[in-house]
């Protein structure tokens, strides 16, 4: 993924304080006294966008353990978990693995990751709520938040001006009024709001804004909640957006959204904060000087409050089969500590903790994503959530709603039935 540079913060030669993650007692297995090798799996985001941060963590570990060899393997998001599942079935598990935060719960529930002692990691008492929840299962901690990423509104201020809109919307009524004017001005082959129907991260923001949820827990059991009155209200509002402003293929997912936006076929998107920068990258910008024509804003919701965003991001975990668990924890702490967080923020990410997030709210360069992240939601921490994601139940429901194949009520009821089949299964 491309990240828009927010600031230029030097990270070369950074000094990192290291704290072990607690040895064999807190990680679930014994370490060799002098580990000879550490294997770290990360996604291509780190390889492409902040390799200097990876090197700094490596350097800190090599300094403490002279002669240790640190091996890195990088994976794309689509194929990462299949390869991880395969290797976890063997005795050659990596020592550190990056996980999308919504992917963690299924692996925690099946005992794939070693328990860690959060007190051994910098600012763990200030981890963002959504990220802390993503590494916690049944009261125990199985990972360390790496970075966060929220969603913001991004729109073409030049197109808004052409339609007579002079101010960035602060309320949902102002937003829809502006979009109505833009849609009328540009015609029905243009998307005033490019919102791919299957984008469940966006759709569930409307659900949570209305007081609904994906699923609710009662005791140790989870039950899908999409057909509750509150959830249906949120899905209904999402449907209104699709009907009024989305005039592209409603079956496509959001994977190429920055590309579409860069082609000048839309005025607005609700997307990860970095997507505007990707759209404005010279290789994607078919508009010309798009970077000067876009503006980010905190997306207002129909409830009158800011639309709650899925607080996405990545976590780092130590597989329970690792034979270098304590050193793996030290590498994670070196990578995600204070200097690492500064470097990640410089690349357009949000930090993993509240004290580093707070000053970003008053910095014009970061105020919008930092403010938006203050209102967030997270997926159900149910043992079968990973199966819900793999089955793409939410995406199927949203395609049916977006295309009109089913009514909101019928699609939600069908999704509830499918989710209930797997959500409590480890």
mmCIF file of C-alpha atoms in Angstrom:
data_model
loop_
_atom_site.group_PDB
_atom_site.id
_atom_site.type_symbol
_atom_site.label_atom_id
_atom_site.label_comp_id
_atom_site.label_asym_id
_atom_site.label_seq_id
_atom_site.Cartn_x
_atom_site.Cartn_y
_atom_site.Cartn_z
ATOM 1 C CA UNK A 1 0.000 0.000 0.000
ATOM 2 C CA UNK A 2 1.092 3.514 -0.635
ATOM 3 C CA UNK A 3 1.033 5.917 2.266
ATOM 4 C CA UNK A 4 0.900 9.694 1.930
ATOM 5 C CA UNK A 5 3.825 11.309 3.662
ATOM 6 C CA UNK A 6 2.595 13.485 6.492
ATOM 7 C CA UNK A 7 5.919 14.738 7.714
ATOM 8 C CA UNK A 8 9.578 14.131 7.153
ATOM 9 C CA UNK A 9 10.879 12.567 10.320
ATOM 10 C CA UNK A 10 14.336 11.082 10.236
ATOM 11 C CA UNK A 11 14.639 7.591 11.588
ATOM 12 C CA UNK A 12 18.155 6.626 10.579
ATOM 13 C CA UNK A 13 20.326 5.623 13.460
ATOM 14 C CA UNK A 14 17.483 5.743 15.952
ATOM 15 C CA UNK A 15 18.120 4.433 19.444
ATOM 16 C CA UNK A 16 15.640 1.967 20.797
ATOM 17 C CA UNK A 17 15.266 0.780 24.367
ATOM 18 C CA UNK A 18 14.544 -2.894 24.540
ATOM 19 C CA UNK A 19 12.469 -4.803 27.056
ATOM 20 C CA UNK A 20 12.072 -8.540 26.780
ATOM 21 C CA UNK A 21 8.532 -9.829 26.658
ATOM 22 C CA UNK A 22 8.936 -11.882 29.770
ATOM 23 C CA UNK A 23 10.795 -15.109 28.938
ATOM 24 C CA UNK A 24 9.329 -18.556 28.840
ATOM 25 C CA UNK A 25 6.762 -18.018 31.595
ATOM 26 C CA UNK A 26 4.906 -15.226 29.804
ATOM 27 C CA UNK A 27 5.285 -16.451 26.236
ATOM 28 C CA UNK A 28 4.343 -20.074 26.547
ATOM 29 C CA UNK A 29 7.643 -21.717 25.612
ATOM 30 C CA UNK A 30 11.345 -21.835 26.361
ATOM 31 C CA UNK A 31 14.016 -19.866 24.481
ATOM 32 C CA UNK A 32 17.496 -20.981 23.680
ATOM 33 C CA UNK A 33 19.955 -19.053 25.808
ATOM 34 C CA UNK A 34 21.712 -17.570 22.805
ATOM 35 C CA UNK A 35 19.360 -17.639 19.815
ATOM 36 C CA UNK A 36 21.144 -17.914 16.496
ATOM 37 C CA UNK A 37 18.266 -16.925 14.248
ATOM 38 C CA UNK A 38 15.037 -14.958 14.256
ATOM 39 C CA UNK A 39 12.454 -15.172 11.456
ATOM 40 C CA UNK A 40 10.114 -12.218 11.016
ATOM 41 C CA UNK A 41 7.118 -12.244 8.680
ATOM 42 C CA UNK A 42 5.768 -8.855 7.633
ATOM 43 C CA UNK A 43 3.536 -7.689 4.823
ATOM 44 C CA UNK A 44 4.864 -5.805 1.822
ATOM 45 C CA UNK A 45 3.729 -2.523 3.422
ATOM 46 C CA UNK A 46 6.834 -2.578 5.623
ATOM 47 C CA UNK A 47 9.093 -3.659 2.778
ATOM 48 C CA UNK A 48 7.870 -0.937 0.418
ATOM 49 C CA UNK A 49 7.152 1.956 2.744
ATOM 50 C CA UNK A 50 9.306 1.832 5.891
ATOM 51 C CA UNK A 51 12.227 -0.588 5.446
ATOM 52 C CA UNK A 52 14.415 1.719 7.534
ATOM 53 C CA UNK A 53 12.235 1.019 10.582
ATOM 54 C CA UNK A 54 12.676 -2.711 10.084
ATOM 55 C CA UNK A 55 16.433 -2.259 9.858
ATOM 56 C CA UNK A 56 16.524 -0.164 13.030
ATOM 57 C CA UNK A 57 14.767 -2.943 14.972
ATOM 58 C CA UNK A 58 17.140 -5.510 13.488
ATOM 59 C CA UNK A 59 20.153 -3.408 14.463
ATOM 60 C CA UNK A 60 18.934 -3.135 18.052
ATOM 61 C CA UNK A 61 18.621 -6.921 18.372
ATOM 62 C CA UNK A 62 21.936 -7.647 16.669
ATOM 63 C CA UNK A 63 23.619 -5.209 19.039
ATOM 64 C CA UNK A 64 22.291 -7.147 22.033
ATOM 65 C CA UNK A 65 22.812 -10.578 20.480
ATOM 66 C CA UNK A 66 25.967 -10.365 18.305
ATOM 67 C CA UNK A 67 25.951 -12.915 15.537
ATOM 68 C CA UNK A 68 22.202 -13.483 15.482
ATOM 69 C CA UNK A 69 20.774 -13.782 11.978
ATOM 70 C CA UNK A 70 17.437 -12.076 11.329
ATOM 71 C CA UNK A 71 15.510 -13.367 8.339
ATOM 72 C CA UNK A 72 12.583 -11.463 6.829
ATOM 73 C CA UNK A 73 9.823 -12.752 4.621
ATOM 74 C CA UNK A 74 7.276 -10.367 3.092
ATOM 75 C CA UNK A 75 3.788 -11.269 1.964
ATOM 76 C CA UNK A 76 0.830 -9.645 0.283
ATOM 77 C CA UNK A 77 -2.389 -9.453 2.250
ATOM 78 C CA UNK A 78 -4.410 -11.834 0.016
ATOM 79 C CA UNK A 79 -2.094 -14.838 0.385
ATOM 80 C CA UNK A 80 -0.525 -14.258 3.797
ATOM 81 C CA UNK A 81 -2.915 -16.286 5.945
ATOM 82 C CA UNK A 82 -2.976 -19.340 3.690
ATOM 83 C CA UNK A 83 0.816 -19.521 3.923
ATOM 84 C CA UNK A 84 0.720 -18.908 7.662
ATOM 85 C CA UNK A 85 -1.843 -21.659 8.187
ATOM 86 C CA UNK A 86 0.339 -24.064 6.259
ATOM 87 C CA UNK A 87 3.516 -23.311 8.186
ATOM 88 C CA UNK A 88 1.784 -23.344 11.582
ATOM 89 C CA UNK A 89 0.962 -26.982 10.932
ATOM 90 C CA UNK A 90 4.703 -27.720 10.857
ATOM 91 C CA UNK A 91 7.565 -27.201 13.302
ATOM 92 C CA UNK A 92 9.034 -24.317 11.284
ATOM 93 C CA UNK A 93 6.859 -21.453 12.414
ATOM 94 C CA UNK A 94 8.194 -17.880 12.138
ATOM 95 C CA UNK A 95 9.072 -16.089 15.364
ATOM 96 C CA UNK A 96 7.177 -12.872 14.596
ATOM 97 C CA UNK A 97 4.197 -12.533 12.286
ATOM 98 C CA UNK A 98 2.200 -9.477 11.212
ATOM 99 C CA UNK A 99 -1.572 -9.825 11.323
ATOM 100 C CA UNK A 100 -4.382 -7.540 10.274
ATOM 101 C CA UNK A 101 -6.061 -6.658 13.548
ATOM 102 C CA UNK A 102 -9.412 -8.186 12.578
ATOM 103 C CA UNK A 103 -7.601 -11.457 11.749
ATOM 104 C CA UNK A 104 -6.214 -11.959 15.240
ATOM 105 C CA UNK A 105 -9.191 -13.393 17.062
ATOM 106 C CA UNK A 106 -9.436 -16.665 15.156
ATOM 107 C CA UNK A 107 -5.773 -17.448 15.762
ATOM 108 C CA UNK A 108 -5.961 -16.443 19.418
ATOM 109 C CA UNK A 109 -8.995 -18.668 19.927
ATOM 110 C CA UNK A 110 -7.220 -21.725 18.531
ATOM 111 C CA UNK A 111 -4.050 -21.171 20.578
ATOM 112 C CA UNK A 112 -1.786 -20.368 17.636
ATOM 113 C CA UNK A 113 -0.070 -17.429 19.347
ATOM 114 C CA UNK A 114 1.921 -17.246 22.562
ATOM 115 C CA UNK A 115 0.605 -15.154 25.437
ATOM 116 C CA UNK A 116 2.662 -12.037 26.111
ATOM 117 C CA UNK A 117 3.042 -9.760 29.104
ATOM 118 C CA UNK A 118 1.872 -6.312 27.914
ATOM 119 C CA UNK A 119 3.705 -4.536 30.728
ATOM 120 C CA UNK A 120 6.976 -5.352 28.962
ATOM 121 C CA UNK A 121 6.049 -3.230 25.924
ATOM 122 C CA UNK A 122 6.289 0.533 25.614
ATOM 123 C CA UNK A 123 3.078 2.478 26.302
ATOM 124 C CA UNK A 124 0.981 -0.689 26.450
ATOM 125 C CA UNK A 125 -1.187 0.973 29.096
ATOM 126 C CA UNK A 126 -2.086 3.578 26.469
ATOM 127 C CA UNK A 127 -2.818 1.335 23.489
ATOM 128 C CA UNK A 128 -5.790 2.586 21.488
ATOM 129 C CA UNK A 129 -8.946 0.844 22.655
ATOM 130 C CA UNK A 130 -9.732 -0.798 19.323
ATOM 131 C CA UNK A 131 -6.186 -2.091 18.958
ATOM 132 C CA UNK A 132 -6.005 -3.356 22.533
ATOM 133 C CA UNK A 133 -9.236 -5.257 21.958
ATOM 134 C CA UNK A 134 -7.779 -6.848 18.831
ATOM 135 C CA UNK A 135 -4.915 -8.518 20.758
ATOM 136 C CA UNK A 136 -6.998 -9.608 23.754
ATOM 137 C CA UNK A 137 -8.875 -12.885 24.071
ATOM 138 C CA UNK A 138 -10.565 -14.143 27.229
ATOM 139 C CA UNK A 139 -8.638 -11.601 29.295
ATOM 140 C CA UNK A 140 -5.201 -12.537 28.004
ATOM 141 C CA UNK A 141 -2.911 -10.688 25.580
ATOM 142 C CA UNK A 142 -1.564 -12.422 22.478
ATOM 143 C CA UNK A 143 -0.085 -9.638 20.394
ATOM 144 C CA UNK A 144 1.223 -6.086 20.229
ATOM 145 C CA UNK A 145 -0.445 -3.298 18.213
ATOM 146 C CA UNK A 146 1.875 -2.138 15.439
ATOM 147 C CA UNK A 147 0.057 0.828 13.896
ATOM 148 C CA UNK A 148 -3.478 2.064 13.308
ATOM 149 C CA UNK A 149 -5.339 3.403 10.325
ATOM 150 C CA UNK A 150 -8.700 5.114 10.336
ATOM 151 C CA UNK A 151 -11.071 6.331 7.625
ATOM 152 C CA UNK A 152 -11.802 9.838 6.523
ATOM 153 C CA UNK A 153 -13.888 11.626 3.972
ATOM 154 C CA UNK A 154 -11.909 12.771 0.927
ATOM 155 C CA UNK A 155 -13.418 14.973 -1.721
ATOM 156 C CA UNK A 156 -12.643 17.075 -4.731
ATOM 157 C CA UNK A 157 -12.953 20.637 -3.495
ATOM 158 C CA UNK A 158 -12.748 21.907 -7.076
ATOM 159 C CA UNK A 159 -15.807 19.891 -8.096
ATOM 160 C CA UNK A 160 -17.630 21.004 -4.968
ATOM 161 C CA UNK A 161 -16.888 24.629 -5.874
ATOM 162 C CA UNK A 162 -18.177 24.087 -9.417
ATOM 163 C CA UNK A 163 -21.474 22.947 -7.885
ATOM 164 C CA UNK A 164 -21.644 26.034 -5.685
ATOM 165 C CA UNK A 165 -20.455 24.360 -2.478
ATOM 166 C CA UNK A 166 -18.020 26.611 -0.666
ATOM 167 C CA UNK A 167 -17.565 24.945 2.715
ATOM 168 C CA UNK A 168 -16.399 21.506 3.818
ATOM 169 C CA UNK A 169 -19.355 19.655 5.379
ATOM 170 C CA UNK A 170 -19.481 19.492 9.153
ATOM 171 C CA UNK A 171 -22.863 17.742 9.470
ATOM 172 C CA UNK A 172 -24.511 14.914 7.572
ATOM 173 C CA UNK A 173 -27.197 17.265 6.283
ATOM 174 C CA UNK A 174 -24.503 19.559 4.891
ATOM 175 C CA UNK A 175 -22.784 16.560 3.315
ATOM 176 C CA UNK A 176 -25.850 15.175 1.556
ATOM 177 C CA UNK A 177 -26.895 18.662 0.442
ATOM 178 C CA UNK A 178 -23.469 19.178 -1.121
ATOM 179 C CA UNK A 179 -23.518 15.758 -2.753
ATOM 180 C CA UNK A 180 -26.980 16.395 -4.188
ATOM 181 C CA UNK A 181 -25.678 19.567 -5.837
ATOM 182 C CA UNK A 182 -22.601 17.794 -7.166
ATOM 183 C CA UNK A 183 -24.634 14.879 -8.514
ATOM 184 C CA UNK A 184 -27.044 17.225 -10.292
ATOM 185 C CA UNK A 185 -24.157 19.196 -11.775
ATOM 186 C CA UNK A 186 -22.168 16.170 -13.009
ATOM 187 C CA UNK A 187 -24.958 13.848 -14.168
ATOM 188 C CA UNK A 188 -25.885 10.238 -13.521
ATOM 189 C CA UNK A 189 -22.747 8.704 -15.043
ATOM 190 C CA UNK A 190 -20.637 10.334 -12.336
ATOM 191 C CA UNK A 191 -20.423 9.237 -8.696
ATOM 192 C CA UNK A 192 -20.772 12.116 -6.277
ATOM 193 C CA UNK A 193 -19.725 9.538 -3.658
ATOM 194 C CA UNK A 194 -17.806 6.527 -4.930
ATOM 195 C CA UNK A 195 -18.819 3.850 -2.447
ATOM 196 C CA UNK A 196 -18.335 0.209 -3.532
ATOM 197 C CA UNK A 197 -21.260 -1.775 -2.127
ATOM 198 C CA UNK A 198 -19.228 -4.697 -0.644
ATOM 199 C CA UNK A 199 -17.063 -2.343 1.446
ATOM 200 C CA UNK A 200 -18.219 -3.664 4.793
ATOM 201 C CA UNK A 201 -15.898 -1.402 6.750
ATOM 202 C CA UNK A 202 -17.881 1.592 5.494
ATOM 203 C CA UNK A 203 -21.275 -0.082 5.753
ATOM 204 C CA UNK A 204 -20.750 -1.173 9.341
ATOM 205 C CA UNK A 205 -19.808 2.396 10.254
ATOM 206 C CA UNK A 206 -23.394 3.307 9.400
ATOM 207 C CA UNK A 207 -24.647 0.336 11.426
ATOM 208 C CA UNK A 208 -22.694 1.334 14.530
ATOM 209 C CA UNK A 209 -23.632 4.994 14.034
ATOM 210 C CA UNK A 210 -27.289 3.945 14.283
ATOM 211 C CA UNK A 211 -26.675 2.021 17.502
ATOM 212 C CA UNK A 212 -26.522 -1.377 15.829
ATOM 213 C CA UNK A 213 -23.741 -3.951 15.648
ATOM 214 C CA UNK A 214 -22.557 -6.967 13.718
ATOM 215 C CA UNK A 215 -23.074 -9.366 16.622
ATOM 216 C CA UNK A 216 -23.739 -9.294 20.350
ATOM 217 C CA UNK A 217 -22.340 -11.488 23.106
ATOM 218 C CA UNK A 218 -24.414 -13.173 25.809
ATOM 219 C CA UNK A 219 -22.334 -15.150 28.261
ATOM 220 C CA UNK A 220 -19.850 -17.102 26.168
ATOM 221 C CA UNK A 221 -22.025 -17.137 23.060
ATOM 222 C CA UNK A 222 -22.279 -14.676 20.173
ATOM 223 C CA UNK A 223 -25.347 -14.026 18.041
ATOM 224 C CA UNK A 224 -25.531 -12.014 14.839
ATOM 225 C CA UNK A 225 -27.355 -8.712 15.208
ATOM 226 C CA UNK A 226 -27.678 -7.337 11.675
ATOM 227 C CA UNK A 227 -31.466 -7.626 11.528
ATOM 228 C CA UNK A 228 -32.019 -5.682 14.759
ATOM 229 C CA UNK A 229 -33.986 -2.419 14.292
ATOM 230 C CA UNK A 230 -30.862 -0.337 14.937
ATOM 231 C CA UNK A 231 -28.685 -2.277 12.506
ATOM 232 C CA UNK A 232 -31.394 -2.176 9.834
ATOM 233 C CA UNK A 233 -31.597 1.584 10.251
ATOM 234 C CA UNK A 234 -27.874 1.898 9.607
ATOM 235 C CA UNK A 235 -28.000 -0.447 6.610
ATOM 236 C CA UNK A 236 -30.914 1.587 5.282
ATOM 237 C CA UNK A 237 -28.862 4.772 5.445
ATOM 238 C CA UNK A 238 -26.018 3.012 3.631
ATOM 239 C CA UNK A 239 -28.457 1.903 0.934
ATOM 240 C CA UNK A 240 -29.558 5.532 0.465
ATOM 241 C CA UNK A 241 -25.933 6.544 -0.202
ATOM 242 C CA UNK A 242 -25.507 3.785 -2.783
ATOM 243 C CA UNK A 243 -28.769 4.640 -4.549
ATOM 244 C CA UNK A 244 -28.227 8.397 -4.631
ATOM 245 C CA UNK A 245 -24.529 8.821 -5.281
ATOM 246 C CA UNK A 246 -22.838 5.567 -6.399
ATOM 247 C CA UNK A 247 -23.190 5.244 -10.165
ATOM 248 C CA UNK A 248 -20.397 2.780 -10.912
ATOM 249 C CA UNK A 249 -20.380 -1.032 -10.749
ATOM 250 C CA UNK A 250 -21.974 -1.885 -7.403
ATOM 251 C CA UNK A 251 -20.567 -5.407 -7.334
ATOM 252 C CA UNK A 252 -16.899 -4.352 -7.330
ATOM 253 C CA UNK A 253 -14.991 -4.199 -4.074
ATOM 254 C CA UNK A 254 -12.923 -1.267 -2.851
ATOM 255 C CA UNK A 255 -9.485 -2.621 -3.816
ATOM 256 C CA UNK A 256 -8.999 -0.191 -6.711
ATOM 257 C CA UNK A 257 -10.870 2.744 -5.187
ATOM 258 C CA UNK A 258 -7.848 5.106 -5.217
ATOM 259 C CA UNK A 259 -7.289 4.274 -8.882
ATOM 260 C CA UNK A 260 -10.907 5.077 -9.755
ATOM 261 C CA UNK A 261 -10.751 8.283 -7.761
ATOM 262 C CA UNK A 262 -7.521 9.244 -9.505
ATOM 263 C CA UNK A 263 -9.263 8.851 -12.847
ATOM 264 C CA UNK A 264 -11.625 11.700 -11.966
ATOM 265 C CA UNK A 265 -14.784 9.592 -11.958
ATOM 266 C CA UNK A 266 -15.902 10.558 -8.471
ATOM 267 C CA UNK A 267 -16.086 13.549 -6.167
ATOM 268 C CA UNK A 268 -16.026 11.897 -2.740
ATOM 269 C CA UNK A 269 -14.896 8.732 -1.017
ATOM 270 C CA UNK A 270 -14.951 7.421 2.543
ATOM 271 C CA UNK A 271 -11.675 5.570 2.734
ATOM 272 C CA UNK A 272 -8.429 4.936 4.551
ATOM 273 C CA UNK A 273 -6.588 8.193 5.088
ATOM 274 C CA UNK A 274 -3.747 7.185 2.751
ATOM 275 C CA UNK A 275 -6.020 6.526 -0.241
ATOM 276 C CA UNK A 276 -6.229 10.169 -1.256
ATOM 277 C CA UNK A 277 -2.466 10.312 -1.473
ATOM 278 C CA UNK A 278 -2.405 7.142 -3.560
ATOM 279 C CA UNK A 279 -5.003 8.597 -5.936
ATOM 280 C CA UNK A 280 -2.847 11.727 -6.306
ATOM 281 C CA UNK A 281 0.319 9.758 -7.017
ATOM 282 C CA UNK A 282 1.544 10.794 -10.492
ATOM 283 C CA UNK A 283 1.091 7.286 -11.865
ATOM 284 C CA UNK A 284 -2.579 7.262 -10.796
ATOM 285 C CA UNK A 285 -3.470 10.926 -11.267
ATOM 286 C CA UNK A 286 -5.357 11.274 -14.537
ATOM 287 C CA UNK A 287 -6.951 14.549 -13.421
ATOM 288 C CA UNK A 288 -3.788 16.620 -13.202
ATOM 289 C CA UNK A 289 -2.488 18.169 -10.000
ATOM 290 C CA UNK A 290 -5.017 16.132 -8.035
ATOM 291 C CA UNK A 291 -3.078 16.615 -4.798
ATOM 292 C CA UNK A 292 -4.017 20.307 -4.883
ATOM 293 C CA UNK A 293 -7.671 19.538 -5.542
ATOM 294 C CA UNK A 294 -8.506 17.086 -2.765
ATOM 295 C CA UNK A 295 -9.341 17.710 0.858
ATOM 296 C CA UNK A 296 -9.795 15.336 3.783
ATOM 297 C CA UNK A 297 -12.495 15.822 6.392
ATOM 298 C CA UNK A 298 -13.984 13.969 9.333
ATOM 299 C CA UNK A 299 -16.999 12.123 7.937
ATOM 300 C CA UNK A 300 -20.213 13.154 9.706
ATOM 301 C CA UNK A 301 -22.831 10.502 10.400
ATOM 302 C CA UNK A 302 -26.637 10.487 10.169
ATOM 303 C CA UNK A 303 -26.837 10.318 13.982
ATOM 304 C CA UNK A 304 -25.443 13.838 14.295
ATOM 305 C CA UNK A 305 -22.081 12.605 15.543
ATOM 306 C CA UNK A 306 -18.922 11.793 13.633
ATOM 307 C CA UNK A 307 -19.357 8.551 11.719
ATOM 308 C CA UNK A 308 -17.546 5.883 13.791
ATOM 309 C CA UNK A 309 -14.704 4.332 11.826
ATOM 310 C CA UNK A 310 -13.241 0.869 11.794
ATOM 311 C CA UNK A 311 -9.909 1.314 13.499
ATOM 312 C CA UNK A 312 -7.866 -0.882 11.241
ATOM 313 C CA UNK A 313 -4.196 -1.584 11.360
ATOM 314 C CA UNK A 314 -1.782 -4.367 12.120
ATOM 315 C CA UNK A 315 -0.659 -6.345 15.139
ATOM 316 C CA UNK A 316 2.481 -8.386 15.708
ATOM 317 C CA UNK A 317 2.251 -11.808 17.302
ATOM 318 C CA UNK A 318 4.607 -14.606 18.313
ATOM 319 C CA UNK A 319 3.529 -18.096 17.200
ATOM 320 C CA UNK A 320 3.365 -20.512 20.092
ATOM 321 C CA UNK A 321 5.677 -22.882 18.181
ATOM 322 C CA UNK A 322 8.486 -20.312 18.046
ATOM 323 C CA UNK A 323 11.576 -21.412 19.964
ATOM 324 C CA UNK A 324 12.795 -17.817 20.349
ATOM 325 C CA UNK A 325 9.743 -16.222 21.931
ATOM 326 C CA UNK A 326 11.465 -13.836 24.334
ATOM 327 C CA UNK A 327 13.812 -12.462 21.666
ATOM 328 C CA UNK A 328 10.858 -12.203 19.294
ATOM 329 C CA UNK A 329 9.180 -10.022 21.896
ATOM 330 C CA UNK A 330 12.284 -7.856 22.124
ATOM 331 C CA UNK A 331 12.276 -7.375 18.349
ATOM 332 C CA UNK A 332 8.604 -6.372 18.450
ATOM 333 C CA UNK A 333 9.274 -3.867 21.208
ATOM 334 C CA UNK A 334 12.177 -2.384 19.261
ATOM 335 C CA UNK A 335 9.989 -2.081 16.182
ATOM 336 C CA UNK A 336 6.858 -0.680 17.840
ATOM 337 C CA UNK A 337 8.478 1.485 20.531
ATOM 338 C CA UNK A 338 8.629 5.274 20.738
ATOM 339 C CA UNK A 339 10.986 5.882 17.829
ATOM 340 C CA UNK A 340 9.252 3.296 15.689
ATOM 341 C CA UNK A 341 5.922 5.039 16.262
ATOM 342 C CA UNK A 342 7.424 8.360 15.155
ATOM 343 C CA UNK A 343 8.617 6.745 11.955
ATOM 344 C CA UNK A 344 5.251 5.118 11.285
ATOM 345 C CA UNK A 345 3.421 8.413 11.807
ATOM 346 C CA UNK A 346 5.805 10.029 9.340
ATOM 347 C CA UNK A 347 4.634 7.506 6.760
ATOM 348 C CA UNK A 348 0.966 8.404 7.165
ATOM 349 C CA UNK A 349 -0.103 5.896 9.819
ATOM 350 C CA UNK A 350 -1.673 6.532 13.188
ATOM 351 C CA UNK A 351 0.288 5.493 16.303
ATOM 352 C CA UNK A 352 -0.726 2.555 18.454
ATOM 353 C CA UNK A 353 -1.236 4.624 21.623
ATOM 354 C CA UNK A 354 -3.278 7.547 22.953
ATOM 355 C CA UNK A 355 -0.481 9.861 24.081
ATOM 356 C CA UNK A 356 1.132 9.831 20.630
ATOM 357 C CA UNK A 357 -2.267 10.260 18.971
ATOM 358 C CA UNK A 358 -3.330 13.315 20.976
ATOM 359 C CA UNK A 359 -0.880 15.896 19.539
ATOM 360 C CA UNK A 360 -1.778 14.774 16.019
ATOM 361 C CA UNK A 361 -5.281 16.184 16.542
ATOM 362 C CA UNK A 362 -3.906 19.734 16.624
ATOM 363 C CA UNK A 363 -1.454 19.325 13.753
ATOM 364 C CA UNK A 364 -3.116 20.460 10.493
ATOM 365 C CA UNK A 365 -1.361 17.667 8.607
ATOM 366 C CA UNK A 366 -2.805 14.917 10.810
ATOM 367 C CA UNK A 367 -5.831 16.475 12.525
ATOM 368 C CA UNK A 368 -8.473 14.830 10.336
ATOM 369 C CA UNK A 369 -7.417 11.148 10.616
ATOM 370 C CA UNK A 370 -6.497 11.550 14.289
ATOM 371 C CA UNK A 371 -9.859 13.125 15.133
ATOM 372 C CA UNK A 372 -11.774 10.574 13.087
ATOM 373 C CA UNK A 373 -10.027 7.725 14.911
ATOM 374 C CA UNK A 374 -11.362 8.952 18.252
ATOM 375 C CA UNK A 375 -14.777 7.478 17.349
ATOM 376 C CA UNK A 376 -14.302 3.872 16.323
ATOM 377 C CA UNK A 377 -15.735 0.363 16.294
ATOM 378 C CA UNK A 378 -14.221 -3.095 16.067
ATOM 379 C CA UNK A 379 -15.294 -6.530 14.900
ATOM 380 C CA UNK A 380 -16.787 -9.053 17.347
ATOM 381 C CA UNK A 381 -14.045 -10.800 19.293
ATOM 382 C CA UNK A 382 -15.790 -14.130 18.742
ATOM 383 C CA UNK A 383 -13.870 -17.384 18.180
ATOM 384 C CA UNK A 384 -15.406 -17.872 14.732
ATOM 385 C CA UNK A 385 -14.981 -14.339 13.452
ATOM 386 C CA UNK A 386 -12.196 -15.413 11.123
ATOM 387 C CA UNK A 387 -14.612 -17.826 9.466
ATOM 388 C CA UNK A 388 -17.143 -15.010 9.010
ATOM 389 C CA UNK A 389 -14.510 -12.979 7.176
ATOM 390 C CA UNK A 390 -13.288 -15.894 5.060
ATOM 391 C CA UNK A 391 -16.840 -16.678 3.955
ATOM 392 C CA UNK A 392 -17.368 -13.015 2.954
ATOM 393 C CA UNK A 393 -20.826 -13.053 4.479
ATOM 394 C CA UNK A 394 -20.970 -9.296 4.958
ATOM 395 C CA UNK A 395 -19.779 -8.623 1.411
ATOM 396 C CA UNK A 396 -22.448 -10.929 0.007
ATOM 397 C CA UNK A 397 -25.151 -9.180 2.019
ATOM 398 C CA UNK A 398 -23.985 -5.745 0.900
ATOM 399 C CA UNK A 399 -23.845 -6.728 -2.771
ATOM 400 C CA UNK A 400 -27.424 -7.941 -2.502
ATOM 401 C CA UNK A 401 -28.452 -4.681 -0.864
ATOM 402 C CA UNK A 402 -26.517 -2.502 -3.285
ATOM 403 C CA UNK A 403 -27.792 -4.190 -6.428
ATOM 404 C CA UNK A 404 -31.340 -4.534 -5.141
ATOM 405 C CA UNK A 405 -31.229 -8.329 -5.415
ATOM 406 C CA UNK A 406 -32.695 -8.464 -1.912
ATOM 407 C CA UNK A 407 -34.298 -5.942 0.390
ATOM 408 C CA UNK A 408 -32.263 -4.654 3.304
ATOM 409 C CA UNK A 409 -34.329 -6.734 5.699
ATOM 410 C CA UNK A 410 -34.079 -9.965 3.707
ATOM 411 C CA UNK A 411 -30.344 -9.614 3.103
ATOM 412 C CA UNK A 412 -29.658 -8.875 6.778
ATOM 413 C CA UNK A 413 -31.757 -11.829 7.928
ATOM 414 C CA UNK A 414 -29.916 -14.174 5.566
ATOM 415 C CA UNK A 415 -26.552 -12.844 6.757
ATOM 416 C CA UNK A 416 -27.562 -13.344 10.397
ATOM 417 C CA UNK A 417 -28.335 -16.992 9.684
ATOM 418 C CA UNK A 418 -24.982 -17.572 7.969
ATOM 419 C CA UNK A 419 -22.991 -15.766 10.669
ATOM 420 C CA UNK A 420 -24.701 -17.706 13.454
ATOM 421 C CA UNK A 421 -23.544 -20.968 11.866
ATOM 422 C CA UNK A 422 -19.863 -20.195 12.378
ATOM 423 C CA UNK A 423 -19.334 -17.314 14.802
ATOM 424 C CA UNK A 424 -19.008 -19.492 17.897
ATOM 425 C CA UNK A 425 -16.845 -22.144 16.232
ATOM 426 C CA UNK A 426 -13.127 -22.257 16.940
#
